[in-house]
Short mmCIF file of C-alpha atoms and ligand atoms in Angstrom, two decimals:
data_model
loop_
_atom_site.label_atom_id
_atom_site.label_comp_id
_atom_site.label_asym_id
_atom_site.label_seq_id
_atom_site.Cartn_x
_atom_site.Cartn_y
_atom_site.Cartn_z
CA MET A 18 0.22 11.49 -10.82
CA THR A 19 -1.65 14.10 -12.81
CA HIS A 20 -2.22 13.56 -16.47
CA THR A 21 -2.36 16.32 -19.03
CA PRO A 22 -4.06 14.99 -22.15
CA THR A 23 -2.02 15.36 -25.33
CA LEU A 24 -5.13 15.32 -27.46
CA ASP A 25 -8.90 15.70 -27.24
CA LEU A 26 -9.90 12.03 -27.31
CA ALA A 27 -13.48 12.56 -28.51
CA VAL A 28 -12.21 14.59 -31.48
CA ALA A 29 -9.22 12.37 -32.20
CA ALA A 30 -11.33 9.18 -32.05
CA ASP A 31 -14.13 10.53 -34.28
CA LEU A 32 -14.47 7.96 -37.06
CA SER A 33 -15.74 10.54 -39.56
CA ARG A 34 -12.28 12.17 -39.63
CA GLU A 35 -10.26 11.75 -42.76
CA HIS A 36 -7.06 11.04 -40.89
CA ILE A 37 -7.11 9.18 -37.60
CA ASP A 38 -3.92 8.78 -35.60
CA VAL A 39 -4.78 5.34 -34.22
CA ALA A 40 -1.61 4.95 -32.15
CA ALA A 41 -2.05 8.38 -30.56
CA VAL A 42 -5.64 7.58 -29.56
CA LEU A 43 -4.71 4.26 -28.00
CA ASP A 44 -1.65 5.72 -26.26
CA GLU A 45 -3.75 8.51 -24.79
CA LEU A 46 -6.26 6.01 -23.39
CA VAL A 47 -3.50 4.00 -21.77
CA ALA A 48 -1.70 7.07 -20.40
CA ALA A 49 -4.92 8.45 -18.84
CA ALA A 50 -5.76 5.09 -17.22
CA ALA A 51 -2.18 4.64 -15.94
CA ALA A 52 -2.17 8.13 -14.42
CA ALA A 53 -5.51 7.51 -12.69
CA ALA A 54 -4.54 4.08 -11.32
CA PRO A 55 -2.72 5.16 -8.10
CA THR A 56 -5.78 7.05 -6.80
CA SER A 57 -8.40 4.57 -8.09
CA ILE A 58 -9.09 2.64 -4.93
CA GLY A 59 -12.88 2.67 -4.73
CA TYR A 60 -13.67 -0.27 -7.04
CA PRO A 61 -12.87 -3.93 -6.57
CA GLY A 62 -10.46 -4.94 -9.35
CA ALA A 63 -7.24 -6.61 -8.18
CA VAL A 64 -4.19 -5.07 -9.84
CA ASP A 65 -1.40 -7.41 -8.76
CA LEU A 66 -1.50 -10.15 -11.40
CA ASP A 67 0.41 -10.26 -14.66
CA HIS A 68 -1.68 -11.56 -17.55
CA THR A 69 0.75 -10.82 -20.37
CA ALA A 70 1.56 -14.51 -20.96
CA VAL A 71 -2.04 -15.05 -22.09
CA MET A 72 -2.47 -11.77 -23.94
CA ALA A 73 0.77 -12.28 -25.88
CA ARG A 74 -0.16 -15.79 -27.01
CA LEU A 75 -3.93 -15.64 -27.41
CA GLY A 76 -4.62 -11.94 -27.91
CA ALA A 77 -4.39 -11.93 -31.70
CA ARG A 78 -7.22 -14.31 -32.59
CA LEU A 79 -10.90 -14.95 -31.88
CA TRP A 80 -11.56 -17.56 -29.19
CA ASN A 81 -15.28 -18.21 -29.15
CA ASN A 82 -16.68 -20.64 -26.57
CA ILE A 83 -20.16 -20.53 -28.12
CA GLY A 84 -22.59 -23.06 -26.66
CA ASP A 85 -22.37 -25.29 -23.64
CA PRO A 86 -18.96 -25.42 -21.90
CA SER A 87 -18.97 -29.23 -22.01
CA ASP A 88 -19.08 -29.22 -25.81
CA THR A 89 -15.72 -30.22 -27.31
CA SER A 90 -16.52 -29.82 -31.01
CA GLY A 91 -15.28 -26.94 -33.18
CA VAL A 92 -11.94 -25.16 -33.27
CA ALA A 93 -10.42 -22.00 -31.78
CA HIS A 94 -12.20 -22.16 -28.46
CA THR A 95 -10.90 -22.51 -24.90
CA ARG A 96 -13.69 -24.71 -23.49
CA VAL A 97 -11.17 -27.15 -22.07
CA LEU A 98 -9.74 -24.30 -19.95
CA GLU A 99 -13.27 -23.12 -19.13
CA GLN A 100 -14.17 -26.58 -17.84
CA ALA A 101 -11.00 -26.63 -15.74
CA VAL A 102 -11.95 -23.24 -14.21
CA ILE A 103 -15.49 -24.40 -13.45
CA ALA A 104 -14.18 -27.62 -11.86
CA TRP A 105 -11.64 -25.71 -9.73
CA VAL A 106 -14.19 -23.21 -8.42
CA ALA A 107 -16.79 -25.95 -7.82
CA GLU A 108 -14.23 -28.03 -5.89
CA LEU A 109 -13.21 -25.02 -3.84
CA LEU A 110 -16.88 -24.55 -2.91
CA GLY A 111 -17.34 -28.25 -2.13
CA MET A 112 -20.07 -28.73 -4.74
CA PRO A 113 -20.87 -32.41 -5.33
CA ALA A 114 -19.22 -33.59 -8.58
CA ASP A 115 -22.41 -35.29 -9.79
CA ASP A 116 -24.65 -32.27 -9.32
CA ARG A 117 -23.03 -29.16 -10.72
CA TRP A 118 -23.00 -27.18 -13.92
CA GLY A 119 -21.56 -23.80 -14.78
CA TYR A 120 -19.82 -21.62 -17.31
CA VAL A 121 -17.67 -18.52 -17.69
CA THR A 122 -19.94 -15.49 -17.95
CA THR A 123 -19.47 -11.85 -18.88
CA GLY A 124 -19.52 -10.99 -15.15
CA GLY A 125 -21.42 -11.23 -11.90
CA THR A 126 -24.53 -9.75 -13.47
CA GLU A 127 -24.82 -12.46 -16.12
CA GLY A 128 -24.16 -15.08 -13.44
CA ASN A 129 -27.05 -13.72 -11.38
CA LEU A 130 -29.25 -13.66 -14.47
CA SER A 131 -28.41 -17.21 -15.50
CA ALA A 132 -29.00 -18.56 -11.97
CA LEU A 133 -32.24 -16.66 -11.39
CA VAL A 134 -33.61 -17.66 -14.81
CA ALA A 135 -32.91 -21.32 -13.93
CA ALA A 136 -34.51 -20.96 -10.48
CA TYR A 137 -37.56 -19.12 -11.81
CA ARG A 138 -38.06 -21.62 -14.61
CA ARG A 139 -38.22 -24.30 -11.93
CA TRP A 140 -40.44 -22.25 -9.57
CA PRO A 141 -42.53 -20.03 -11.91
CA THR A 142 -44.86 -18.78 -9.14
CA ALA A 143 -42.04 -17.94 -6.74
CA ARG A 144 -41.53 -14.56 -5.12
CA ILE A 145 -37.92 -13.41 -5.31
CA PHE A 146 -36.56 -11.99 -2.04
CA PHE A 147 -33.47 -9.80 -1.87
CA SER A 148 -32.26 -7.15 0.53
CA THR A 149 -31.95 -3.40 0.15
CA ALA A 150 -28.15 -3.90 0.14
CA ALA A 151 -28.28 -6.34 -2.82
CA HIS A 152 -26.55 -5.25 -6.02
CA TYR A 153 -28.71 -3.27 -8.43
CA SER A 154 -28.48 -6.09 -10.98
CA ILE A 155 -30.79 -8.24 -8.83
CA ARG A 156 -33.75 -5.85 -8.97
CA LYS A 157 -33.15 -5.35 -12.71
CA ILE A 158 -33.06 -9.11 -13.35
CA VAL A 159 -36.22 -9.76 -11.33
CA GLU A 160 -37.99 -7.07 -13.34
CA MET A 161 -36.58 -8.41 -16.63
CA ILE A 162 -37.81 -11.94 -16.02
CA GLY A 163 -41.21 -10.66 -14.90
CA ALA A 164 -41.10 -12.15 -11.41
CA ARG A 165 -42.57 -10.62 -8.25
CA LYS A 166 -39.97 -9.06 -6.00
CA VAL A 167 -39.90 -8.73 -2.24
CA VAL A 168 -37.35 -6.29 -0.87
CA VAL A 169 -36.10 -7.20 2.60
CA ARG A 170 -34.55 -4.66 4.97
CA ALA A 171 -30.79 -4.66 5.44
CA HIS A 172 -29.09 -3.40 8.60
CA PRO A 173 -26.99 -0.22 8.24
CA ASP A 174 -23.86 -2.43 8.11
CA GLY A 175 -25.29 -4.10 4.98
CA GLU A 176 -26.31 -7.53 6.33
CA MET A 177 -29.83 -8.79 5.67
CA ASP A 178 -32.34 -8.33 8.51
CA TYR A 179 -33.45 -11.94 9.06
CA ASP A 180 -36.42 -10.89 11.21
CA ASP A 181 -37.71 -8.83 8.31
CA LEU A 182 -37.06 -11.76 5.95
CA ALA A 183 -39.13 -13.99 8.26
CA ALA A 184 -41.93 -11.42 8.38
CA GLN A 185 -41.95 -11.07 4.58
CA VAL A 186 -41.84 -14.83 4.01
CA ARG A 187 -44.63 -15.43 6.55
CA LYS A 188 -46.94 -13.17 4.51
CA ARG A 189 -46.20 -15.09 1.29
CA ARG A 190 -46.29 -18.70 2.41
CA ARG A 191 -48.56 -19.71 -0.46
CA TRP A 192 -45.78 -19.32 -3.03
CA PRO A 193 -42.30 -20.79 -3.34
CA ALA A 194 -39.43 -18.47 -2.35
CA ILE A 195 -36.30 -17.69 -4.31
CA VAL A 196 -33.95 -15.87 -1.94
CA VAL A 197 -30.84 -14.00 -3.05
CA ALA A 198 -28.14 -13.79 -0.37
CA THR A 199 -25.16 -11.52 -0.97
CA ALA A 200 -21.62 -12.58 -0.09
CA GLY A 201 -19.86 -9.23 -0.14
CA THR A 202 -22.39 -6.41 -0.53
CA THR A 203 -21.31 -3.66 -2.87
CA MET A 204 -20.92 -0.89 -0.29
CA THR A 205 -19.76 -2.63 2.93
CA GLU A 206 -18.82 -6.19 1.86
CA ALA A 207 -21.37 -7.64 4.32
CA VAL A 208 -22.04 -11.36 4.00
CA ASP A 209 -25.59 -12.61 4.44
CA ASP A 210 -25.79 -15.73 6.64
CA THR A 211 -27.22 -18.48 4.44
CA SER A 212 -27.83 -20.77 7.43
CA ARG A 213 -30.09 -18.13 8.99
CA ILE A 214 -31.88 -17.65 5.67
CA ARG A 215 -32.30 -21.43 5.39
CA ALA A 216 -33.64 -21.55 8.95
CA VAL A 217 -36.34 -19.00 8.03
CA LEU A 218 -37.30 -21.01 4.93
CA THR A 219 -37.43 -24.23 6.96
CA GLU A 220 -39.48 -22.63 9.72
CA TYR A 221 -42.19 -21.73 7.19
CA ASP A 222 -41.76 -24.96 5.25
CA MET A 223 -40.97 -23.06 2.05
CA ALA A 224 -40.08 -24.72 -1.22
CA GLY A 225 -37.74 -22.81 -3.50
CA HIS A 226 -34.18 -21.82 -4.19
CA LEU A 227 -31.31 -20.06 -2.44
CA HIS A 228 -28.91 -18.15 -4.70
CA VAL A 229 -25.70 -16.45 -3.54
CA ASP A 230 -24.47 -13.33 -5.30
CA ALA A 231 -20.80 -13.64 -4.42
CA ALA A 232 -19.41 -11.29 -7.08
CA LEU A 233 -16.62 -9.97 -4.88
CA SER A 234 -16.20 -12.35 -1.94
CA GLY A 235 -16.94 -15.74 -3.54
CA ILE A 236 -13.34 -16.82 -4.12
CA PRO A 237 -11.73 -15.34 -0.95
CA LEU A 238 -14.45 -16.71 1.35
CA ALA A 239 -14.29 -20.12 -0.33
CA LEU A 240 -10.49 -20.12 0.14
CA ASP A 241 -11.14 -19.53 3.88
CA GLY A 242 -13.63 -22.44 3.93
CA LYS A 243 -16.36 -19.95 4.88
CA LEU A 244 -18.46 -20.33 1.76
CA ARG A 245 -19.52 -23.85 0.81
CA LEU A 246 -22.06 -25.20 -1.65
CA ASP A 247 -22.03 -28.76 -0.32
CA ASP A 248 -25.21 -30.77 0.27
CA ALA A 249 -25.61 -29.51 3.83
CA ARG A 250 -25.92 -25.82 2.83
CA GLN A 251 -28.77 -26.34 0.34
CA ILE A 252 -27.58 -23.46 -1.83
CA GLY A 253 -28.76 -23.85 -5.43
CA SER A 254 -26.47 -21.45 -7.28
CA ILE A 255 -23.70 -18.86 -7.04
CA ALA A 256 -22.38 -16.03 -9.22
CA ILE A 257 -18.81 -14.72 -8.98
CA SER A 258 -17.01 -11.94 -10.90
CA GLY A 259 -13.67 -12.83 -12.52
CA HIS A 260 -12.32 -9.28 -12.83
CA LYS A 261 -12.58 -8.61 -9.09
CA PHE A 262 -10.50 -10.88 -6.82
CA LEU A 263 -8.91 -12.77 -9.73
CA GLY A 264 -8.05 -9.47 -11.43
CA VAL A 265 -8.76 -10.60 -15.00
CA PRO A 266 -8.26 -7.60 -17.32
CA THR A 267 -11.61 -8.01 -19.05
CA PRO A 268 -15.05 -8.25 -17.44
CA CYS A 269 -15.95 -11.89 -16.80
CA GLY A 270 -17.25 -14.25 -14.13
CA VAL A 271 -18.32 -17.73 -13.20
CA VAL A 272 -21.80 -19.08 -12.53
CA LEU A 273 -22.38 -22.43 -10.85
CA ILE A 274 -25.80 -24.04 -10.59
CA ARG A 275 -26.95 -27.38 -9.17
CA ASP A 276 -27.40 -29.46 -12.32
CA SER A 277 -30.51 -31.12 -10.91
CA ILE A 278 -32.46 -27.85 -10.78
CA ARG A 279 -32.03 -26.99 -14.46
CA THR A 280 -35.30 -27.76 -16.27
CA PRO A 281 -34.95 -28.17 -19.20
CA ALA A 282 -31.16 -28.29 -19.33
CA GLY A 283 -30.99 -26.70 -22.83
CA HIS A 284 -32.02 -27.10 -26.46
CA PRO A 285 -29.77 -28.50 -29.22
CA ILE A 286 -28.99 -25.89 -31.90
CA ALA A 287 -28.12 -27.28 -35.33
CA TYR A 288 -26.31 -24.17 -36.57
CA THR A 289 -23.82 -24.10 -33.67
CA ASN A 290 -23.84 -27.88 -33.21
CA SER A 291 -24.16 -27.30 -29.50
CA ILE A 292 -26.69 -27.18 -26.68
CA ASP A 293 -28.07 -23.74 -25.88
CA THR A 294 -27.60 -23.49 -22.12
CA THR A 295 -25.95 -20.10 -21.68
CA ILE A 296 -27.39 -16.57 -21.62
CA THR A 297 -25.25 -15.24 -24.46
CA GLY A 298 -24.53 -17.15 -27.66
CA SER A 299 -20.93 -16.30 -28.56
CA ARG A 300 -18.82 -16.30 -25.41
CA CYS A 301 -15.36 -14.91 -24.73
CA GLY A 302 -12.82 -17.72 -24.78
CA LEU A 303 -10.05 -15.26 -23.93
CA ALA A 304 -11.73 -14.52 -20.57
CA ALA A 305 -11.85 -18.25 -19.77
CA ALA A 306 -8.13 -18.54 -20.63
CA LEU A 307 -7.28 -15.53 -18.44
CA LEU A 308 -9.21 -17.00 -15.51
CA TRP A 309 -7.54 -20.35 -16.01
CA HIS A 310 -4.11 -18.71 -16.11
CA ALA A 311 -4.76 -16.69 -12.92
CA ILE A 312 -5.71 -19.89 -11.12
CA ALA A 313 -3.00 -22.11 -12.65
CA VAL A 314 -0.14 -19.73 -11.83
CA HIS A 315 -1.08 -19.04 -8.20
CA GLY A 316 -3.14 -22.05 -7.05
CA ARG A 317 -5.11 -22.16 -3.80
CA GLU A 318 -2.15 -21.25 -1.61
CA GLY A 319 -1.10 -18.32 -3.78
CA HIS A 320 -4.62 -16.91 -3.76
CA ARG A 321 -4.94 -17.43 0.01
CA TRP A 322 -1.75 -15.43 0.43
CA ARG A 323 -3.10 -12.66 -1.83
CA ALA A 324 -6.30 -12.45 0.21
CA ALA A 325 -4.37 -12.33 3.50
CA GLU A 326 -2.04 -9.59 2.24
CA ALA A 327 -4.95 -7.50 0.95
CA ARG A 328 -6.81 -7.85 4.26
CA SER A 329 -3.77 -6.67 6.16
CA VAL A 330 -3.55 -3.57 3.93
CA ALA A 331 -7.27 -3.00 4.64
CA ALA A 332 -6.62 -3.28 8.42
CA TYR A 333 -3.75 -0.80 8.01
CA ALA A 334 -6.08 1.57 6.12
CA VAL A 335 -8.61 1.53 8.98
CA GLN A 336 -5.83 2.42 11.45
CA LYS A 337 -4.36 5.18 9.29
CA ILE A 338 -7.74 6.77 8.57
CA ARG A 339 -8.74 6.65 12.24
CA ALA A 340 -5.42 8.25 13.16
CA THR A 341 -6.47 11.33 11.20
CA GLY A 342 -9.56 11.65 13.40
CA TRP A 343 -11.93 10.34 10.70
CA ARG A 344 -14.08 7.27 11.34
CA ALA A 345 -13.47 4.01 9.46
CA TRP A 346 -14.41 0.34 9.86
CA ARG A 347 -14.34 -2.99 8.05
CA TYR A 348 -15.55 -6.54 8.54
CA PRO A 349 -12.66 -8.88 9.50
CA HIS A 350 -12.98 -10.79 6.20
CA ALA A 351 -13.26 -7.62 4.11
CA PHE A 352 -11.04 -5.73 1.70
CA THR A 353 -13.56 -2.88 1.89
CA VAL A 354 -12.97 -0.01 4.32
CA VAL A 355 -16.10 2.01 5.03
CA MET A 356 -16.04 5.62 6.20
CA PRO A 357 -18.22 8.71 6.34
CA THR A 358 -17.96 10.48 3.00
CA PRO A 359 -14.75 12.56 3.15
CA PRO A 360 -14.45 16.24 2.22
CA GLU A 361 -14.73 17.25 -1.43
CA ALA A 362 -10.97 17.92 -1.72
CA VAL A 363 -10.31 14.23 -1.02
CA ARG A 364 -13.05 12.97 -3.30
CA ALA A 365 -11.85 15.19 -6.13
CA LYS A 366 -8.48 13.43 -6.13
CA TRP A 367 -9.32 9.88 -4.98
CA LEU A 368 -11.71 7.66 -6.87
CA LEU A 369 -13.71 6.37 -3.90
CA ALA A 370 -17.19 4.88 -4.23
CA THR A 371 -19.76 7.09 -2.53
CA ASP A 372 -23.39 6.47 -1.66
CA GLY A 373 -24.70 9.54 0.14
CA GLN A 374 -23.14 9.81 3.61
CA LEU A 375 -21.03 6.66 3.13
CA SER A 376 -17.89 6.10 1.08
CA HIS A 377 -15.53 3.19 0.75
CA LEU A 378 -12.15 2.24 -0.54
CA ILE A 379 -11.34 -1.35 -1.41
CA CYS A 380 -7.90 -2.72 -0.65
CA MET A 381 -7.83 -5.27 -3.43
CA PRO A 382 -4.60 -7.22 -3.99
CA GLY A 383 -2.07 -4.80 -5.46
CA ILE A 384 -3.19 -1.75 -3.45
CA THR A 385 -0.20 -0.68 -1.37
CA THR A 386 0.32 0.85 2.07
CA GLY A 387 2.00 3.75 0.22
CA GLN A 388 -1.31 4.57 -1.48
CA ILE A 389 -3.06 4.37 1.91
CA ASP A 390 -0.47 6.72 3.45
CA ALA A 391 -1.05 9.23 0.64
CA LEU A 392 -4.82 9.05 1.07
CA ALA A 393 -4.54 9.49 4.85
CA ALA A 394 -2.25 12.51 4.37
CA ASP A 395 -4.78 14.13 2.00
CA LEU A 396 -7.60 13.35 4.41
CA ALA A 397 -5.69 14.85 7.36
CA ALA A 398 -4.98 18.01 5.34
CA ALA A 399 -8.60 18.32 4.23
CA ILE A 400 -9.88 17.93 7.80
CA ARG A 401 -7.46 20.63 9.04
CA ALA A 402 -8.25 23.03 6.20
CA PRO A 403 -10.49 25.92 7.32
CA ILE A 404 -14.03 25.56 6.05
CA PRO A 405 -14.56 28.40 3.54
CA ARG A 406 -17.21 30.76 4.89
CA PRO A 407 -19.82 31.97 2.44
CA ARG A 408 -19.09 35.52 1.36
CA ALA A 409 -21.48 38.24 2.54
CA PRO A 410 -23.78 39.14 -0.36
CA HIS A 411 -22.49 42.18 -2.23
CA THR A 412 -24.77 45.19 -1.69
CA PRO A 413 -24.22 47.89 -4.25
CA GLU A 414 -23.73 51.36 -2.83
CA VAL A 415 -26.77 53.47 -3.32
CA THR A 416 -26.26 57.10 -4.16
CA THR A 417 -29.20 59.33 -3.91
CA ALA A 418 -29.42 62.39 -6.04
CA SER A 419 -29.67 65.46 -3.89
C1 LIG B 75 -22.62 -7.78 -4.94
C2 LIG B 75 -22.42 -7.57 -6.40
N1 LIG B 75 -23.12 -8.32 -7.26
C3 LIG B 75 -23.00 -8.19 -8.59
C4 LIG B 75 -22.12 -7.27 -9.12
C5 LIG B 75 -22.03 -7.13 -10.61
O1 LIG B 75 -20.90 -7.75 -11.06
P1 LIG B 75 -20.34 -7.45 -12.53
O2 LIG B 75 -19.91 -6.03 -12.54
O3 LIG B 75 -19.23 -8.46 -12.65
O4 LIG B 75 -21.46 -7.72 -13.48
C6 LIG B 75 -21.36 -6.47 -8.27
C7 LIG B 75 -20.42 -5.48 -8.82
O5 LIG B 75 -19.90 -4.62 -8.19
C8 LIG B 75 -21.51 -6.62 -6.88
O6 LIG B 75 -20.83 -5.85 -6.01
#
């Protein structure tokens, strides 16, 4: 669907204008986003869930979960729903009930920040290890908190190179190690093997912390029983995005941290009558309610079904793309389909994520086989199209005066 704007948004939205047509501005935003939706398949937001029940009831008032999620004082907050979300995710991950703490964040990035701040506070001389395939937020956070970073090689398929991790750890045995594993790397959805990381840390007798950045794959892998934070795994924390697999229509996430590693656990604040344990002060209670609703309506089985359906669309996408003669692959657990960056004509129409020679589409729940068919047809046409040859440079005719 192509969209022809009915107004110049930047001009129409300019707040210095005397008359602003508020409805027209909002309608234009919605129309542009709706028109772009069918070809927006490069980024991992599920589009199959209906959140209107929450928006209709809660959308007209401020819900502020300021302070610790366990605090029950105050009014107009959704902390009871937030606690239910945290308990559900922690149970799904098999975290021991007597050693867990978490809250609803603004997204995966804040979850990573909260967990790494807690780990670094406990191990202030630690080196923080993460791979070249880790999300850019990890490097930023390590630099923000003033820690020393160690970048470990990742294989071309995105998984951490454990031999390189071992070599890097061996050189830094004097200091504790905080290692960030990724469960669902941004480009290929690779999952770092935490038991292999643990084995490296054990081999060199390292103290420290293992954090999992599971922004995309946290919930689907936990539903499969493939991601656990029970005692055996010795994983200290995890960050998950709420607007990815759970499709919440506002950026949000969940962080879970072993309660026993939080030192100190937080300061009491008189003004808010709460304990200051979270990164931000005011926190979005609407996001917690939306997460709670997405979980309450579908439950574990519903979400397992969503993950299975999305993976079968991803498998279909690999087949259809390969049938055009273009390469494509995915991990068996993945929604992400990786391919060599397609011709410009395809990229101009389809919002794929591209990193140099590599592009991906992500078959999140709600992406249909019809969309995949349309993409494959455009790809096939672009591959068949003759490559325009550069024109010969124009040489002006030279006339010589006789
Ligand atoms: C692996 C990984 N970690 C963290 C993030 C950041 O999550 P958010 O956008 O929710 O802050 C992303 C986002 O794409 C991601 O892919």
